[in-house]
Amino acid sequence: MSGGVDSSVSAMLLAKEDYDLSAVYMRNWDTRDEYASDKGCEWEKDWQDVQLVCKKLDIPCELIDLSREYWNRVFEPSLRQWEFGISPNPDVWCNREIKFGALLERLPLETKLEQGSWFATGHYASKSWFIHGSSTRPKLLRPVDSHKDQTYFLSAISEAGLRRALFPIGHLTKPQVRELAKEKGLSTAERPDSVGICFVGERAKFNNFLSSYIPHKPGPIINQVTGQVVGEHTGLWNFTIGQNARVPGMPEKLFVCSKDVESNAIYLVPGSSHEALFKRKLHVPEFTWIWGDAPPQGIDLPEGARLDLMHRYRMAPVPCTVRRVENIELVIECDEPQHAITPGQVAALWDNQWCLGSGVISEAS
């Protein structure tokens, strides 16, 4: 449980069933790391809300501190990518490495839960079982509420983790979830949705937060069309592909189209619809299928497999052709050019409603 309404209602729904139920709150970020301050992520308020809901539902709860695991397995690897101008997605890796990784590894040690227990979360996702050969395997599916669909963030979890997972609110919409919380009188019923990344804390600007971990490395900002140097940046990590660069004194808005690590330069083009911002083909060097031993048919054929792609959260899925060029390397070609495909972001693939897996984009062309 996170202290939000979604995990609260998930617990409420399970409490109505015949489960031996226990709640766990993960503390993933040690806010004292930020200039020795214990403010920011408000984990204490979250933990208090979890306790209030659990008291209302009459279920036990406990806190597990995973801040060390989060630092080593999510934050530090992300920090290295930001430093080299890559734009990672920590939320995807938090689910794989922490919630469906370190937490599941820790639960049998710190709680009364058995290895075969179910593991429920407040994600907007669904799951079904499918007979594959001689075994029954889990499928990660989109939820009823397409506006809140979180399967993109779950696309990197393992089949073993998915096998144990329950998604109690996958059949509900967000308004229905809030209404159920109000009817039950849960303290989290009106709590706003969380936005952004927890570890940024109170800092209003993400770049300001990163600057306390990554040293400044000034370099030129160049208009790719004219070749003119129009400014100077303090680090490649300050900009992402497709972003309005907000260069003062320019007659029109300039947008980031590429970053050159070797020359430490950022290249801009005029207008958000410039052709340099649109790519059709992207490379994923290490794609991980949730069913690791059963990738979709056709990826090794010249014509490839026809699937749907999301290369960022909340975008409309786009049809694409997927080909495997090495054991785990994929080339994904979209039917139509896509805006601002960003190295470091996650490319996730679907077969209709079924999420098949994901990997990190290395380049686009």
Short mmCIF file of C-alpha atoms in Angstrom, two decimals:
data_model
loop_
_atom_site.label_atom_id
_atom_site.label_comp_id
_atom_site.label_asym_id
_atom_site.label_seq_id
_atom_site.Cartn_x
_atom_site.Cartn_y
_atom_site.Cartn_z
CA MET A 1 0.00 0.00 0.00
CA SER A 2 1.20 3.50 -0.90
CA GLY A 3 -1.13 5.73 1.09
CA GLY A 4 -3.17 6.54 -2.02
CA VAL A 5 -6.78 5.78 -2.84
CA ASP A 6 -6.01 3.05 -5.39
CA SER A 7 -4.12 0.75 -3.04
CA SER A 8 -6.61 1.58 -0.27
CA VAL A 9 -9.55 0.37 -2.35
CA SER A 10 -7.54 -2.65 -3.50
CA ALA A 11 -7.12 -3.59 0.17
CA MET A 12 -10.79 -2.90 0.85
CA LEU A 13 -11.94 -5.19 -1.96
CA LEU A 14 -9.65 -8.00 -0.81
CA ALA A 15 -10.78 -7.55 2.80
CA LYS A 16 -14.29 -8.46 1.65
CA GLU A 17 -13.01 -11.78 0.34
CA ASP A 18 -11.82 -14.80 2.28
CA TYR A 19 -8.14 -13.83 2.33
CA ASP A 20 -5.65 -13.85 5.18
CA LEU A 21 -4.72 -10.25 4.45
CA SER A 22 -1.68 -8.24 5.49
CA ALA A 23 -0.55 -4.83 4.20
CA VAL A 24 2.98 -3.63 3.48
CA TYR A 25 4.19 -0.06 2.97
CA MET A 26 7.51 0.40 1.15
CA ARG A 27 9.80 3.25 2.07
CA ASN A 28 11.90 3.68 -1.06
CA TRP A 29 13.66 6.99 -0.50
CA ASP A 30 15.65 8.24 2.46
CA THR A 31 14.81 11.95 2.38
CA ARG A 32 17.71 12.63 4.75
CA ASP A 33 19.94 12.08 1.71
CA GLU A 34 18.80 15.50 0.50
CA TYR A 35 21.05 17.88 2.41
CA ALA A 36 20.41 15.93 5.65
CA SER A 37 16.75 17.02 5.54
CA ASP A 38 13.92 14.69 6.42
CA LYS A 39 11.38 16.53 4.29
CA GLY A 40 10.26 15.99 0.71
CA CYS A 41 8.71 12.70 -0.19
CA GLU A 42 6.35 12.84 2.81
CA TRP A 43 6.72 9.15 3.45
CA GLU A 44 5.59 9.63 7.05
CA LYS A 45 2.25 11.07 5.87
CA ASP A 46 1.88 8.18 3.41
CA TRP A 47 2.64 5.65 6.13
CA GLN A 48 0.15 7.33 8.46
CA ASP A 49 -2.57 7.09 5.79
CA VAL A 50 -1.80 3.41 5.27
CA GLN A 51 -2.17 2.79 9.00
CA LEU A 52 -5.49 4.69 9.14
CA VAL A 53 -6.94 2.71 6.24
CA CYS A 54 -5.73 -0.60 7.65
CA LYS A 55 -7.24 0.22 11.04
CA LYS A 56 -10.54 0.98 9.29
CA LEU A 57 -10.36 -2.33 7.41
CA ASP A 58 -9.10 -4.24 10.46
CA ILE A 59 -6.02 -5.65 8.75
CA PRO A 60 -2.40 -5.64 10.00
CA CYS A 61 0.21 -3.50 8.27
CA GLU A 62 3.92 -2.94 8.47
CA LEU A 63 6.65 -0.77 6.97
CA ILE A 64 9.59 -2.22 5.07
CA ASP A 65 12.54 0.08 4.35
CA LEU A 66 13.84 -0.52 0.83
CA SER A 67 15.66 2.80 0.42
CA ARG A 68 19.05 1.10 0.13
CA GLU A 69 17.78 -1.27 -2.57
CA TYR A 70 16.09 1.61 -4.40
CA TRP A 71 19.28 3.65 -4.36
CA ASN A 72 21.42 0.78 -5.67
CA ARG A 73 19.01 -0.78 -8.16
CA VAL A 74 17.01 2.19 -9.48
CA PHE A 75 18.38 5.62 -8.60
CA GLU A 76 22.12 5.11 -9.14
CA PRO A 77 21.70 3.38 -12.55
CA SER A 78 19.30 6.17 -13.59
CA LEU A 79 21.77 8.79 -12.38
CA ARG A 80 24.50 7.36 -14.61
CA GLN A 81 22.18 7.58 -17.62
CA TRP A 82 21.11 11.16 -16.88
CA GLU A 83 24.77 12.13 -16.61
CA PHE A 84 25.33 11.00 -20.21
CA GLY A 85 22.28 12.79 -21.55
CA ILE A 86 20.00 9.74 -21.61
CA SER A 87 16.43 10.02 -20.27
CA PRO A 88 15.58 6.91 -18.20
CA ASN A 89 12.21 5.96 -16.73
CA PRO A 90 12.76 5.14 -13.03
CA ASP A 91 9.10 4.23 -12.48
CA VAL A 92 9.39 1.21 -14.77
CA TRP A 93 12.54 -0.02 -13.03
CA CYS A 94 11.05 0.61 -9.59
CA ASN A 95 8.31 -1.89 -10.37
CA ARG A 96 10.73 -4.47 -11.73
CA GLU A 97 13.59 -4.04 -9.27
CA ILE A 98 11.78 -3.00 -6.09
CA LYS A 99 8.06 -3.72 -5.92
CA PHE A 100 8.23 -6.99 -7.88
CA GLY A 101 11.89 -7.58 -7.01
CA ALA A 102 13.41 -6.58 -3.69
CA LEU A 103 10.06 -6.49 -1.89
CA LEU A 104 9.09 -10.00 -2.96
CA GLU A 105 12.56 -11.19 -1.99
CA ARG A 106 12.19 -9.58 1.43
CA LEU A 107 8.58 -10.49 2.27
CA PRO A 108 9.20 -14.11 3.30
CA LEU A 109 11.96 -12.86 5.63
CA GLU A 110 10.14 -9.96 7.29
CA THR A 111 6.48 -10.99 7.30
CA LYS A 112 4.34 -14.01 7.91
CA LEU A 113 3.66 -14.37 4.20
CA GLU A 114 4.49 -17.66 2.54
CA GLN A 115 6.29 -17.97 -0.79
CA GLY A 116 3.05 -19.04 -2.45
CA SER A 117 1.04 -16.05 -1.26
CA TRP A 118 -0.66 -13.61 -3.60
CA PHE A 119 0.78 -10.13 -3.97
CA ALA A 120 -1.80 -7.38 -4.62
CA THR A 121 -1.12 -3.81 -5.76
CA GLY A 122 -3.20 -0.76 -6.64
CA HIS A 123 -2.10 -0.66 -10.27
CA TYR A 124 -4.64 -0.13 -13.03
CA ALA A 125 -3.92 -3.39 -14.83
CA SER A 126 -5.51 -6.79 -15.34
CA LYS A 127 -4.32 -10.36 -15.53
CA SER A 128 -5.64 -13.57 -17.03
CA TRP A 129 -4.40 -17.13 -17.25
CA PHE A 130 -3.57 -18.84 -20.53
CA ILE A 131 -2.83 -22.47 -21.26
CA HIS A 132 0.48 -22.54 -23.11
CA GLY A 133 1.65 -26.02 -24.00
CA SER A 134 1.56 -28.11 -20.84
CA SER A 135 1.56 -25.14 -18.43
CA THR A 136 -0.76 -22.32 -17.38
CA ARG A 137 0.85 -18.90 -17.67
CA PRO A 138 -0.17 -15.35 -16.66
CA LYS A 139 -0.93 -12.60 -19.16
CA LEU A 140 -0.56 -8.92 -18.26
CA LEU A 141 -3.58 -7.13 -19.75
CA ARG A 142 -4.82 -3.56 -20.04
CA PRO A 143 -7.43 -2.47 -17.44
CA VAL A 144 -10.96 -1.23 -18.01
CA ASP A 145 -9.93 2.41 -17.45
CA SER A 146 -7.78 3.20 -20.48
CA HIS A 147 -7.03 6.70 -19.13
CA LYS A 148 -5.36 5.23 -16.04
CA ASP A 149 -3.75 2.21 -17.75
CA GLN A 150 -0.47 1.43 -15.93
CA THR A 151 0.61 -1.67 -17.84
CA TYR A 152 3.37 0.43 -19.43
CA PHE A 153 4.98 0.79 -15.98
CA LEU A 154 4.58 -2.96 -15.36
CA SER A 155 5.95 -4.04 -18.74
CA ALA A 156 9.39 -5.00 -17.37
CA ILE A 157 8.30 -7.26 -14.50
CA SER A 158 9.10 -10.96 -14.62
CA GLU A 159 6.65 -13.75 -15.29
CA ALA A 160 7.38 -15.08 -11.79
CA GLY A 161 6.34 -11.75 -10.27
CA LEU A 162 3.26 -11.49 -12.48
CA ARG A 163 2.24 -15.03 -11.54
CA ARG A 164 1.85 -13.96 -7.89
CA ALA A 165 0.21 -10.61 -8.67
CA LEU A 166 -3.38 -9.51 -8.14
CA PHE A 167 -4.78 -6.25 -9.51
CA PRO A 168 -8.07 -5.79 -7.61
CA ILE A 169 -9.08 -2.48 -9.26
CA GLY A 170 -8.32 -3.51 -12.84
CA HIS A 171 -12.04 -3.82 -13.60
CA LEU A 172 -12.87 -0.34 -12.22
CA THR A 173 -12.52 3.24 -13.42
CA LYS A 174 -10.88 5.91 -11.29
CA PRO A 175 -14.22 7.61 -10.45
CA GLN A 176 -15.60 4.24 -9.34
CA VAL A 177 -12.56 3.70 -7.13
CA ARG A 178 -13.02 7.08 -5.46
CA GLU A 179 -16.73 6.43 -4.96
CA LEU A 180 -16.04 3.10 -3.26
CA ALA A 181 -13.53 4.80 -0.97
CA LYS A 182 -16.08 7.47 -0.04
CA GLU A 183 -18.78 4.88 0.65
CA LYS A 184 -16.43 3.05 3.00
CA GLY A 185 -15.28 6.28 4.64
CA LEU A 186 -11.61 5.75 3.82
CA SER A 187 -9.34 8.66 4.73
CA THR A 188 -7.66 8.50 1.31
CA ALA A 189 -10.88 8.93 -0.71
CA GLU A 190 -10.13 12.52 -1.75
CA ARG A 191 -6.36 12.26 -1.81
CA PRO A 192 -4.95 13.64 -5.09
CA ASP A 193 -3.14 11.35 -7.50
CA SER A 194 0.62 11.30 -7.05
CA VAL A 195 2.56 12.97 -9.85
CA GLY A 196 6.25 13.04 -10.68
CA ILE A 197 9.01 11.00 -9.09
CA CYS A 198 8.98 10.49 -5.33
CA PHE A 199 12.64 11.23 -4.73
CA VAL A 200 12.43 14.77 -6.11
CA GLY A 201 10.73 15.68 -2.85
CA GLU A 202 9.74 19.31 -2.42
CA ARG A 203 11.93 20.58 -5.24
CA ALA A 204 9.80 22.29 -7.83
CA LYS A 205 12.20 21.57 -10.67
CA PHE A 206 13.60 18.17 -11.47
CA ASN A 207 16.78 19.63 -12.98
CA ASN A 208 17.55 21.45 -9.75
CA PHE A 209 17.28 18.15 -7.93
CA LEU A 210 19.64 16.36 -10.32
CA SER A 211 22.18 19.17 -10.12
CA SER A 212 22.87 18.17 -6.51
CA TYR A 213 24.07 14.76 -7.76
CA ILE A 214 25.52 15.48 -11.21
CA PRO A 215 28.32 18.04 -11.75
CA HIS A 216 27.74 20.80 -14.27
CA LYS A 217 29.28 20.16 -17.68
CA PRO A 218 28.73 23.22 -19.91
CA GLY A 219 28.39 22.80 -23.66
CA PRO A 220 26.98 24.53 -26.74
CA ILE A 221 23.34 24.73 -27.77
CA ILE A 222 23.26 24.73 -31.57
CA ASN A 223 20.55 25.52 -34.11
CA GLN A 224 20.81 22.43 -36.33
CA VAL A 225 19.31 24.25 -39.32
CA THR A 226 21.67 27.25 -39.32
CA GLY A 227 24.64 25.81 -37.43
CA GLN A 228 24.56 28.87 -35.16
CA VAL A 229 25.46 28.52 -31.48
CA VAL A 230 22.43 30.05 -29.74
CA GLY A 231 23.30 29.37 -26.11
CA GLU A 232 25.10 27.26 -23.55
CA HIS A 233 23.78 24.46 -21.35
CA THR A 234 25.09 23.25 -17.99
CA GLY A 235 24.62 19.55 -18.71
CA LEU A 236 22.96 17.30 -21.30
CA TRP A 237 20.63 15.98 -18.60
CA ASN A 238 18.89 19.37 -18.44
CA PHE A 239 17.11 18.69 -21.74
CA THR A 240 15.15 15.86 -23.30
CA ILE A 241 14.19 15.16 -26.91
CA GLY A 242 11.17 17.19 -28.06
CA GLN A 243 11.46 19.72 -25.24
CA ASN A 244 11.00 23.45 -25.81
CA ALA A 245 14.54 24.72 -25.17
CA ARG A 246 13.28 28.20 -24.19
CA VAL A 247 16.25 30.01 -25.73
CA PRO A 248 15.88 33.75 -25.07
CA GLY A 249 16.03 36.24 -27.92
CA MET A 250 14.95 33.81 -30.65
CA PRO A 251 12.23 34.83 -33.16
CA GLU A 252 10.57 31.39 -32.84
CA LYS A 253 10.50 28.51 -30.40
CA LEU A 254 13.33 26.00 -30.73
CA PHE A 255 12.96 22.34 -29.75
CA VAL A 256 15.56 19.73 -28.82
CA CYS A 257 16.04 17.22 -31.65
CA SER A 258 19.27 15.49 -30.58
CA LYS A 259 22.14 15.40 -28.09
CA ASP A 260 25.76 14.60 -28.96
CA VAL A 261 27.58 13.05 -26.00
CA GLU A 262 31.05 13.25 -27.60
CA SER A 263 30.87 16.98 -28.36
CA ASN A 264 28.58 17.66 -25.37
CA ALA A 265 26.27 19.60 -27.70
CA ILE A 266 22.50 19.98 -27.82
CA TYR A 267 20.88 20.50 -31.23
CA LEU A 268 17.65 22.41 -31.77
CA VAL A 269 15.20 22.85 -34.63
CA PRO A 270 12.50 25.49 -35.14
CA GLY A 271 8.95 24.40 -34.33
CA SER A 272 7.57 21.30 -32.62
CA SER A 273 6.57 19.73 -35.95
CA HIS A 274 10.01 19.88 -37.60
CA GLU A 275 10.84 16.70 -39.51
CA ALA A 276 13.97 16.10 -37.41
CA LEU A 277 11.72 15.44 -34.40
CA PHE A 278 9.97 12.53 -36.10
CA LYS A 279 11.42 9.01 -36.38
CA ARG A 280 10.00 5.70 -37.56
CA LYS A 281 12.58 3.13 -36.51
CA LEU A 282 13.95 2.48 -33.04
CA HIS A 283 16.52 0.05 -31.68
CA VAL A 284 16.19 -1.86 -28.41
CA PRO A 285 19.43 -3.75 -27.65
CA GLU A 286 18.02 -5.76 -24.73
CA PHE A 287 14.31 -6.43 -24.97
CA THR A 288 12.83 -8.56 -22.18
CA TRP A 289 9.70 -10.57 -22.91
CA ILE A 290 7.52 -11.30 -19.88
CA TRP A 291 7.27 -14.81 -21.27
CA GLY A 292 11.02 -15.03 -21.75
CA ASP A 293 11.04 -18.32 -23.62
CA ALA A 294 8.06 -17.57 -25.87
CA PRO A 295 8.41 -14.35 -27.90
CA PRO A 296 5.68 -13.71 -30.48
CA GLN A 297 5.79 -15.63 -33.72
CA GLY A 298 7.21 -13.85 -36.73
CA ILE A 299 9.91 -11.70 -35.11
CA ASP A 300 12.64 -13.81 -36.74
CA LEU A 301 11.05 -13.70 -40.20
CA PRO A 302 11.89 -10.99 -42.77
CA GLU A 303 8.34 -9.63 -42.60
CA GLY A 304 8.49 -9.41 -38.79
CA ALA A 305 5.64 -9.53 -36.26
CA ARG A 306 2.79 -7.02 -36.21
CA LEU A 307 2.35 -5.52 -32.73
CA ASP A 308 1.48 -2.25 -30.97
CA LEU A 309 4.11 0.06 -29.45
CA MET A 310 4.17 2.62 -26.65
CA HIS A 311 7.45 4.51 -26.22
CA ARG A 312 6.15 6.79 -23.46
CA TYR A 313 3.34 6.72 -20.92
CA ARG A 314 -0.18 7.73 -21.93
CA MET A 315 0.50 7.84 -25.65
CA ALA A 316 -1.91 6.10 -27.99
CA PRO A 317 -0.53 2.68 -29.01
CA VAL A 318 0.87 2.73 -32.54
CA PRO A 319 1.00 -0.22 -34.94
CA CYS A 320 4.50 -1.39 -35.78
CA THR A 321 6.58 -4.19 -37.27
CA VAL A 322 9.01 -5.92 -34.92
CA ARG A 323 12.08 -7.85 -36.03
CA ARG A 324 14.71 -9.58 -33.94
CA VAL A 325 18.24 -8.96 -35.21
CA GLU A 326 20.09 -10.73 -32.40
CA ASN A 327 19.08 -12.93 -29.49
CA ILE A 328 17.57 -10.09 -27.44
CA GLU A 329 17.97 -7.08 -29.77
CA LEU A 330 14.91 -5.74 -31.57
CA VAL A 331 14.35 -3.27 -34.37
CA ILE A 332 10.88 -1.74 -34.19
CA GLU A 333 9.53 0.12 -37.22
CA CYS A 334 6.38 2.20 -36.76
CA ASP A 335 3.81 2.52 -39.52
CA GLU A 336 3.89 6.32 -39.13
CA PRO A 337 6.71 8.62 -37.95
CA GLN A 338 6.60 9.20 -34.19
CA HIS A 339 7.31 12.44 -32.37
CA ALA A 340 10.24 12.71 -29.93
CA ILE A 341 11.32 9.08 -29.55
CA THR A 342 13.83 9.40 -26.72
CA PRO A 343 16.88 7.20 -25.99
CA GLY A 344 16.66 5.81 -22.46
CA GLN A 345 12.89 5.65 -22.46
CA VAL A 346 11.08 2.32 -22.44
CA ALA A 347 9.61 0.73 -25.56
CA ALA A 348 6.79 -1.61 -24.56
CA LEU A 349 4.94 -3.93 -26.94
CA TRP A 350 1.38 -5.24 -26.95
CA ASP A 351 -0.55 -7.85 -28.86
CA ASN A 352 -3.91 -6.09 -28.75
CA GLN A 353 -4.65 -5.91 -24.96
CA TRP A 354 -1.80 -8.22 -23.94
CA CYS A 355 1.44 -6.57 -22.76
CA LEU A 356 4.37 -8.68 -23.95
CA GLY A 357 7.37 -6.94 -22.42
CA SER A 358 9.70 -4.00 -22.89
CA GLY A 359 13.25 -2.72 -23.27
CA VAL A 360 15.26 0.50 -23.29
CA ILE A 361 15.53 2.50 -26.52
CA SER A 362 19.16 3.07 -27.57
CA GLU A 363 18.57 5.12 -30.74
CA ALA A 364 15.92 6.14 -33.26
CA SER A 365 16.12 6.91 -36.97
#
